[in-house]
């Protein structure tokens, strides 16, 4: 099935640095979601976006719904050790009925 | 508290022994779905359901069955498990697309090992 493209695949950063990651698709989406997954646990919703151009924050996290509706971005400011994990994007659109399409994830490591 | 509950969290079984993984949600969601997650392959959809008695195949349905007799429950059934079904399984639920707040909520996961 369709998958979203996420970049980077993985990243190593120093504690306190800012992080940016993105998610792209060849088709448009009506909803963009960002999740964080800890090892062996279920993905936890971080931010949900429903309108093109929408910019939403959740604490140190900020995500944007791209104007073209084909991409989304997640930024984490002033990273801390507990930010370590895998970040997934997900999209939903009429093209895929009720189903969600997921990216492969960005693995984030934070060095002290 | 809004949640999706899967049981069991961990399961080791032998090839061919039928098993069921339960999933229950308390948010009155119409949509429920099962995924398996394997290293390097991301989340792959097994089956989904848009409402009671309405189920459909996802990308990797072979070897699995589901049922949706009640809105809150969506069990995953492995009639004759095989080692290639060893994986981490997630159940998720959401409202239907086109409405407000239709994000997916995930269960804690079930790690299944088939020997």
PDB file of C-alpha atoms in Angstrom:
ATOM      1  CA  UNK A   1       0.000   0.000   0.000  1.00  0.00           C
ATOM      2  CA  UNK A   2       0.855   3.662  -0.198  1.00  0.00           C
ATOM      3  CA  UNK A   3       3.369   5.035   2.236  1.00  0.00           C
ATOM      4  CA  UNK A   4       4.353   8.566   2.980  1.00  0.00           C
ATOM      5  CA  UNK A   5       7.971   9.665   2.636  1.00  0.00           C
ATOM      6  CA  UNK A   6       9.675  10.845   5.781  1.00  0.00           C
ATOM      7  CA  UNK A   7      13.046  12.468   6.192  1.00  0.00           C
ATOM      8  CA  UNK A   8      15.458  12.150   7.664  1.00  0.00           C
ATOM      9  CA  UNK A   9      15.365   8.429   8.398  1.00  0.00           C
ATOM     10  CA  UNK A  10      17.324   8.976  11.566  1.00  0.00           C
ATOM     11  CA  UNK A  11      19.116  11.766  13.324  1.00  0.00           C
ATOM     12  CA  UNK A  12      21.518  12.228  16.187  1.00  0.00           C
ATOM     13  CA  UNK A  13      21.428  15.574  17.937  1.00  0.00           C
ATOM     14  CA  UNK A  14      22.833  17.184  21.029  1.00  0.00           C
ATOM     15  CA  UNK A  15      20.542  17.906  23.949  1.00  0.00           C
ATOM     16  CA  UNK A  16      19.238  21.450  23.634  1.00  0.00           C
ATOM     17  CA  UNK A  17      19.299  21.524  19.827  1.00  0.00           C
ATOM     18  CA  UNK A  18      16.256  22.096  17.670  1.00  0.00           C
ATOM     19  CA  UNK A  19      15.008  19.324  15.363  1.00  0.00           C
ATOM     20  CA  UNK A  20      13.148  19.448  12.068  1.00  0.00           C
ATOM     21  CA  UNK A  21      11.634  16.574  10.157  1.00  0.00           C
ATOM     22  CA  UNK A  22       9.194  16.364   7.310  1.00  0.00           C
ATOM     23  CA  UNK A  23       6.719  14.134   5.589  1.00  0.00           C
ATOM     24  CA  UNK A  24       5.803  14.252   1.920  1.00  0.00           C
ATOM     25  CA  UNK A  25       3.410  12.599  -0.468  1.00  0.00           C
ATOM     26  CA  UNK A  26       2.596  12.618  -4.156  1.00  0.00           C
ATOM     27  CA  UNK A  27      -1.109  12.996  -3.371  1.00  0.00           C
ATOM     28  CA  UNK A  28      -3.033  15.448  -1.244  1.00  0.00           C
ATOM     29  CA  UNK A  29      -4.314  14.783   2.247  1.00  0.00           C
ATOM     30  CA  UNK A  30      -7.088  16.353   4.331  1.00  0.00           C
ATOM     31  CA  UNK A  31      -5.567  15.434   7.662  1.00  0.00           C
ATOM     32  CA  UNK A  32      -1.961  15.207   8.836  1.00  0.00           C
ATOM     33  CA  UNK A  33      -1.038  13.603  12.139  1.00  0.00           C
ATOM     34  CA  UNK A  34       2.231  13.278  14.016  1.00  0.00           C
ATOM     35  CA  UNK A  35       2.930  10.461  16.459  1.00  0.00           C
ATOM     36  CA  UNK A  36       5.785   9.462  18.753  1.00  0.00           C
ATOM     37  CA  UNK A  37       6.534   5.839  19.491  1.00  0.00           C
ATOM     38  CA  UNK A  38       8.733   4.526  22.280  1.00  0.00           C
ATOM     39  CA  UNK A  39      10.249   1.024  21.857  1.00  0.00           C
ATOM     40  CA  UNK A  40       7.615  -1.691  22.197  1.00  0.00           C
ATOM     41  CA  UNK A  41       4.844   0.815  22.885  1.00  0.00           C
ATOM     42  CA  UNK A  42       1.964   2.134  20.825  1.00  0.00           C
ATOM     43  CA  UNK A  43       2.253   5.397  18.863  1.00  0.00           C
ATOM     44  CA  UNK A  44       1.043   8.386  20.861  1.00  0.00           C
ATOM     45  CA  UNK A  45      -0.589  11.308  19.087  1.00  0.00           C
ATOM     46  CA  UNK A  46       1.412  14.535  19.310  1.00  0.00           C
ATOM     47  CA  UNK A  47      -0.316  16.930  16.939  1.00  0.00           C
ATOM     48  CA  UNK A  48      -3.275  16.776  14.547  1.00  0.00           C
ATOM     49  CA  UNK A  49      -3.642  19.157  11.580  1.00  0.00           C
ATOM     50  CA  UNK A  50      -6.840  19.626   9.585  1.00  0.00           C
ATOM     51  CA  UNK A  51      -6.382  22.666   7.341  1.00  0.00           C
ATOM     52  CA  UNK A  52      -3.823  23.588   4.702  1.00  0.00           C
ATOM     53  CA  UNK A  53      -1.389  26.126   6.142  1.00  0.00           C
ATOM     54  CA  UNK A  54      -2.367  25.326   9.720  1.00  0.00           C
ATOM     55  CA  UNK A  55       0.423  25.738  12.278  1.00  0.00           C
ATOM     56  CA  UNK A  56      -0.140  24.039  15.625  1.00  0.00           C
ATOM     57  CA  UNK A  57       2.007  23.784  18.738  1.00  0.00           C
ATOM     58  CA  UNK A  58       2.076  21.327  21.606  1.00  0.00           C
ATOM     59  CA  UNK A  59       4.649  22.481  24.139  1.00  0.00           C
ATOM     60  CA  UNK A  60       8.054  22.386  22.451  1.00  0.00           C
ATOM     61  CA  UNK A  61       6.568  20.743  19.367  1.00  0.00           C
ATOM     62  CA  UNK A  62       5.263  22.636  16.372  1.00  0.00           C
ATOM     63  CA  UNK A  63       3.792  21.117  13.240  1.00  0.00           C
ATOM     64  CA  UNK A  64       2.534  22.600  10.006  1.00  0.00           C
ATOM     65  CA  UNK A  65       0.119  21.378   7.344  1.00  0.00           C
ATOM     66  CA  UNK A  66       1.749  22.279   4.026  1.00  0.00           C
ATOM     67  CA  UNK A  67      -0.021  24.692   1.708  1.00  0.00           C
ATOM     68  CA  UNK A  68       0.036  22.175  -1.139  1.00  0.00           C
ATOM     69  CA  UNK A  69      -1.582  19.597   1.192  1.00  0.00           C
ATOM     70  CA  UNK A  70       1.130  17.181   0.114  1.00  0.00           C
ATOM     71  CA  UNK A  71       3.478  17.677   3.024  1.00  0.00           C
ATOM     72  CA  UNK A  72       3.803  18.397   6.705  1.00  0.00           C
ATOM     73  CA  UNK A  73       6.622  19.423   9.026  1.00  0.00           C
ATOM     74  CA  UNK A  74       7.391  18.769  12.671  1.00  0.00           C
ATOM     75  CA  UNK A  75       9.804  20.845  14.700  1.00  0.00           C
ATOM     76  CA  UNK A  76      11.027  20.127  18.208  1.00  0.00           C
ATOM     77  CA  UNK A  77      12.734  22.956  20.031  1.00  0.00           C
ATOM     78  CA  UNK A  78      15.351  22.606  22.779  1.00  0.00           C
ATOM     79  CA  UNK A  79      15.465  18.811  22.658  1.00  0.00           C
ATOM     80  CA  UNK A  80      15.720  16.801  25.867  1.00  0.00           C
ATOM     81  CA  UNK A  81      16.638  13.130  26.444  1.00  0.00           C
ATOM     82  CA  UNK A  82      13.007  11.998  26.670  1.00  0.00           C
ATOM     83  CA  UNK A  83      12.457  13.163  23.082  1.00  0.00           C
ATOM     84  CA  UNK A  84      14.251   9.996  21.982  1.00  0.00           C
ATOM     85  CA  UNK A  85      11.992   7.740  19.944  1.00  0.00           C
ATOM     86  CA  UNK A  86      10.496   7.241  16.510  1.00  0.00           C
ATOM     87  CA  UNK A  87       8.323   9.963  15.043  1.00  0.00           C
ATOM     88  CA  UNK A  88       5.676   8.934  12.545  1.00  0.00           C
ATOM     89  CA  UNK A  89       3.559  11.032  10.272  1.00  0.00           C
ATOM     90  CA  UNK A  90       0.169   9.870   9.079  1.00  0.00           C
ATOM     91  CA  UNK A  91      -2.236  11.225   6.506  1.00  0.00           C
ATOM     92  CA  UNK A  92      -5.876  10.718   5.747  1.00  0.00           C
ATOM     93  CA  UNK A  93      -7.702  11.606   2.538  1.00  0.00           C
ATOM     94  CA  UNK A  94     -10.663  10.705   0.378  1.00  0.00           C
ATOM     95  CA  UNK A  95      -8.264   8.870  -1.947  1.00  0.00           C
ATOM     96  CA  UNK A  96      -7.777   6.182   0.664  1.00  0.00           C
ATOM     97  CA  UNK A  97     -11.305   6.018   2.040  1.00  0.00           C
ATOM     98  CA  UNK A  98     -11.277   5.882   5.811  1.00  0.00           C
ATOM     99  CA  UNK A  99      -7.756   4.507   6.066  1.00  0.00           C
ATOM    100  CA  UNK A 100      -4.637   6.194   7.345  1.00  0.00           C
ATOM    101  CA  UNK A 101      -1.377   6.219   5.423  1.00  0.00           C
ATOM    102  CA  UNK A 102       1.800   6.170   7.472  1.00  0.00           C
ATOM    103  CA  UNK A 103       5.372   7.271   6.977  1.00  0.00           C
ATOM    104  CA  UNK A 104       8.236   4.898   7.847  1.00  0.00           C
ATOM    105  CA  UNK A 105       9.290   7.056  10.780  1.00  0.00           C
ATOM    106  CA  UNK A 106      12.226   9.237  11.810  1.00  0.00           C
ATOM    107  CA  UNK A 107      14.361   7.766  14.579  1.00  0.00           C
ATOM    108  CA  UNK A 108      15.599  10.514  16.897  1.00  0.00           C
ATOM    109  CA  UNK A 109      18.538  10.076  19.247  1.00  0.00           C
ATOM    110  CA  UNK A 110      19.464  12.808  21.704  1.00  0.00           C
ATOM    111  CA  UNK A 111      23.029  12.877  22.997  1.00  0.00           C
ATOM    112  CA  UNK A 112      23.614  14.391  26.451  1.00  0.00           C
TER     113      UNK A 112
ATOM    114  CA  UNK B   1     -10.006   8.315  30.044  1.00  0.00           C
ATOM    115  CA  UNK B   2     -10.180   7.800  26.286  1.00  0.00           C
ATOM    116  CA  UNK B   3      -8.256   4.702  25.378  1.00  0.00           C
ATOM    117  CA  UNK B   4      -7.746   1.688  23.165  1.00  0.00           C
ATOM    118  CA  UNK B   5      -7.008  -1.466  25.152  1.00  0.00           C
ATOM    119  CA  UNK B   6      -5.322  -4.519  23.704  1.00  0.00           C
ATOM    120  CA  UNK B   7      -4.814  -7.853  25.387  1.00  0.00           C
ATOM    121  CA  UNK B   8      -2.550  -9.607  25.893  1.00  0.00           C
ATOM    122  CA  UNK B   9       0.545  -7.378  25.783  1.00  0.00           C
ATOM    123  CA  UNK B  10       2.840 -10.331  25.242  1.00  0.00           C
ATOM    124  CA  UNK B  11       2.091 -13.774  23.864  1.00  0.00           C
ATOM    125  CA  UNK B  12       4.262 -16.742  22.983  1.00  0.00           C
ATOM    126  CA  UNK B  13       2.487 -19.569  21.220  1.00  0.00           C
ATOM    127  CA  UNK B  14       3.169 -22.606  19.087  1.00  0.00           C
ATOM    128  CA  UNK B  15       2.535 -23.008  15.390  1.00  0.00           C
ATOM    129  CA  UNK B  16      -1.038 -23.933  14.605  1.00  0.00           C
ATOM    130  CA  UNK B  17      -2.609 -23.093  17.945  1.00  0.00           C
ATOM    131  CA  UNK B  18      -5.504 -20.705  17.406  1.00  0.00           C
ATOM    132  CA  UNK B  19      -5.314 -17.418  19.261  1.00  0.00           C
ATOM    133  CA  UNK B  20      -7.266 -14.195  19.624  1.00  0.00           C
ATOM    134  CA  UNK B  21      -5.948 -10.741  20.433  1.00  0.00           C
ATOM    135  CA  UNK B  22      -8.651  -8.500  21.823  1.00  0.00           C
ATOM    136  CA  UNK B  23      -9.070  -4.774  21.175  1.00  0.00           C
ATOM    137  CA  UNK B  24     -11.567  -2.507  22.847  1.00  0.00           C
ATOM    138  CA  UNK B  25     -12.122   1.260  22.617  1.00  0.00           C
ATOM    139  CA  UNK B  26     -14.252   3.521  24.797  1.00  0.00           C
ATOM    140  CA  UNK B  27     -14.587   6.496  22.443  1.00  0.00           C
ATOM    141  CA  UNK B  28     -17.590   5.295  20.427  1.00  0.00           C
ATOM    142  CA  UNK B  29     -15.438   5.303  17.297  1.00  0.00           C
ATOM    143  CA  UNK B  30     -16.827   3.832  14.098  1.00  0.00           C
ATOM    144  CA  UNK B  31     -13.445   3.049  12.517  1.00  0.00           C
ATOM    145  CA  UNK B  32     -11.104   0.396  13.910  1.00  0.00           C
ATOM    146  CA  UNK B  33      -8.037  -1.151  12.363  1.00  0.00           C
ATOM    147  CA  UNK B  34      -5.297  -3.707  12.993  1.00  0.00           C
ATOM    148  CA  UNK B  35      -1.657  -3.229  12.003  1.00  0.00           C
ATOM    149  CA  UNK B  36       1.485  -5.227  12.296  1.00  0.00           C
ATOM    150  CA  UNK B  37       4.849  -3.555  12.700  1.00  0.00           C
ATOM    151  CA  UNK B  38       8.046  -5.240  11.633  1.00  0.00           C
ATOM    152  CA  UNK B  39      11.578  -3.801  11.519  1.00  0.00           C
ATOM    153  CA  UNK B  40      12.158  -1.879   8.307  1.00  0.00           C
ATOM    154  CA  UNK B  41       8.577  -2.374   7.097  1.00  0.00           C
ATOM    155  CA  UNK B  42       6.691   0.214   9.124  1.00  0.00           C
ATOM    156  CA  UNK B  43       3.033  -0.150   9.997  1.00  0.00           C
ATOM    157  CA  UNK B  44       1.131  -2.451   7.653  1.00  0.00           C
ATOM    158  CA  UNK B  45      -2.628  -2.696   7.781  1.00  0.00           C
ATOM    159  CA  UNK B  46      -4.143  -6.137   8.281  1.00  0.00           C
ATOM    160  CA  UNK B  47      -7.901  -5.491   8.453  1.00  0.00           C
ATOM    161  CA  UNK B  48     -10.140  -2.559   9.176  1.00  0.00           C
ATOM    162  CA  UNK B  49     -13.757  -1.932  10.021  1.00  0.00           C
ATOM    163  CA  UNK B  50     -15.929   1.106   9.398  1.00  0.00           C
ATOM    164  CA  UNK B  51     -18.767   0.011  11.635  1.00  0.00           C
ATOM    165  CA  UNK B  52     -20.478  -2.966  13.217  1.00  0.00           C
ATOM    166  CA  UNK B  53     -20.540  -5.968  10.858  1.00  0.00           C
ATOM    167  CA  UNK B  54     -18.495  -4.035   8.260  1.00  0.00           C
ATOM    168  CA  UNK B  55     -14.929  -5.299   7.829  1.00  0.00           C
ATOM    169  CA  UNK B  56     -12.457  -5.164   4.969  1.00  0.00           C
ATOM    170  CA  UNK B  57      -8.985  -6.391   4.088  1.00  0.00           C
ATOM    171  CA  UNK B  58      -5.942  -4.204   4.443  1.00  0.00           C
ATOM    172  CA  UNK B  59      -2.570  -4.757   2.816  1.00  0.00           C
ATOM    173  CA  UNK B  60      -1.574  -7.992   4.597  1.00  0.00           C
ATOM    174  CA  UNK B  61      -4.746  -9.928   5.528  1.00  0.00           C
ATOM    175  CA  UNK B  62      -3.538 -13.475   4.819  1.00  0.00           C
ATOM    176  CA  UNK B  63      -3.633 -15.715   7.883  1.00  0.00           C
ATOM    177  CA  UNK B  64      -5.835 -13.341   9.902  1.00  0.00           C
ATOM    178  CA  UNK B  65      -9.525 -12.939  10.620  1.00  0.00           C
ATOM    179  CA  UNK B  66     -11.465 -10.220  12.389  1.00  0.00           C
ATOM    180  CA  UNK B  67     -14.986  -9.635  13.576  1.00  0.00           C
ATOM    181  CA  UNK B  68     -16.984  -6.542  14.573  1.00  0.00           C
ATOM    182  CA  UNK B  69     -20.048  -7.690  16.438  1.00  0.00           C
ATOM    183  CA  UNK B  70     -20.063  -4.670  18.744  1.00  0.00           C
ATOM    184  CA  UNK B  71     -18.880  -1.142  18.095  1.00  0.00           C
ATOM    185  CA  UNK B  72     -16.314  -1.119  20.885  1.00  0.00           C
ATOM    186  CA  UNK B  73     -14.593  -4.462  20.168  1.00  0.00           C
ATOM    187  CA  UNK B  74     -12.511  -5.584  17.218  1.00  0.00           C
ATOM    188  CA  UNK B  75     -10.696  -8.871  17.928  1.00  0.00           C
ATOM    189  CA  UNK B  76      -7.911 -10.196  15.715  1.00  0.00           C
ATOM    190  CA  UNK B  77      -7.979 -13.949  15.204  1.00  0.00           C
ATOM    191  CA  UNK B  78      -5.137 -16.146  14.039  1.00  0.00           C
ATOM    192  CA  UNK B  79      -6.707 -19.503  13.208  1.00  0.00           C
ATOM    193  CA  UNK B  80      -3.411 -21.298  12.620  1.00  0.00           C
ATOM    194  CA  UNK B  81      -0.478 -19.069  13.557  1.00  0.00           C
ATOM    195  CA  UNK B  82       2.828 -19.502  11.785  1.00  0.00           C
ATOM    196  CA  UNK B  83       6.304 -18.175  12.666  1.00  0.00           C
ATOM    197  CA  UNK B  84       6.071 -15.463   9.974  1.00  0.00           C
ATOM    198  CA  UNK B  85       3.266 -13.926  12.017  1.00  0.00           C
ATOM    199  CA  UNK B  86       5.706 -13.152  14.810  1.00  0.00           C
ATOM    200  CA  UNK B  87       5.386  -9.390  15.063  1.00  0.00           C
ATOM    201  CA  UNK B  88       4.259  -6.388  17.077  1.00  0.00           C
ATOM    202  CA  UNK B  89       0.541  -5.797  16.573  1.00  0.00           C
ATOM    203  CA  UNK B  90      -1.416  -2.589  17.096  1.00  0.00           C
ATOM    204  CA  UNK B  91      -5.087  -1.862  17.155  1.00  0.00           C
ATOM    205  CA  UNK B  92      -6.273   1.680  16.419  1.00  0.00           C
ATOM    206  CA  UNK B  93      -9.601   3.487  16.357  1.00  0.00           C
ATOM    207  CA  UNK B  94     -10.906   6.815  15.126  1.00  0.00           C
ATOM    208  CA  UNK B  95     -14.025   8.643  14.101  1.00  0.00           C
ATOM    209  CA  UNK B  96     -14.939   8.585  10.427  1.00  0.00           C
ATOM    210  CA  UNK B  97     -13.059  10.870   8.025  1.00  0.00           C
ATOM    211  CA  UNK B  98     -14.817  14.102   7.139  1.00  0.00           C
ATOM    212  CA  UNK B  99     -15.786  14.868  10.704  1.00  0.00           C
ATOM    213  CA  UNK B 100     -13.939  16.819  13.373  1.00  0.00           C
ATOM    214  CA  UNK B 101     -11.164  15.293  15.452  1.00  0.00           C
ATOM    215  CA  UNK B 102     -10.705  12.125  13.440  1.00  0.00           C
ATOM    216  CA  UNK B 103      -7.213  11.298  14.564  1.00  0.00           C
ATOM    217  CA  UNK B 104      -6.314   7.651  15.235  1.00  0.00           C
ATOM    218  CA  UNK B 105      -5.693   6.400  18.751  1.00  0.00           C
ATOM    219  CA  UNK B 106      -3.512   3.333  19.207  1.00  0.00           C
ATOM    220  CA  UNK B 107      -3.468   0.518  21.711  1.00  0.00           C
ATOM    221  CA  UNK B 108      -0.320  -0.345  23.690  1.00  0.00           C
ATOM    222  CA  UNK B 109       0.605  -3.159  21.322  1.00  0.00           C
ATOM    223  CA  UNK B 110       0.758  -6.944  21.484  1.00  0.00           C
ATOM    224  CA  UNK B 111       4.085  -8.620  20.936  1.00  0.00           C
ATOM    225  CA  UNK B 112       3.389 -12.038  19.481  1.00  0.00           C
ATOM    226  CA  UNK B 113       5.979 -14.763  19.093  1.00  0.00           C
ATOM    227  CA  UNK B 114       5.066 -17.955  17.220  1.00  0.00           C
ATOM    228  CA  UNK B 115       7.505 -20.830  17.667  1.00  0.00           C
TER     229      UNK B 115
END
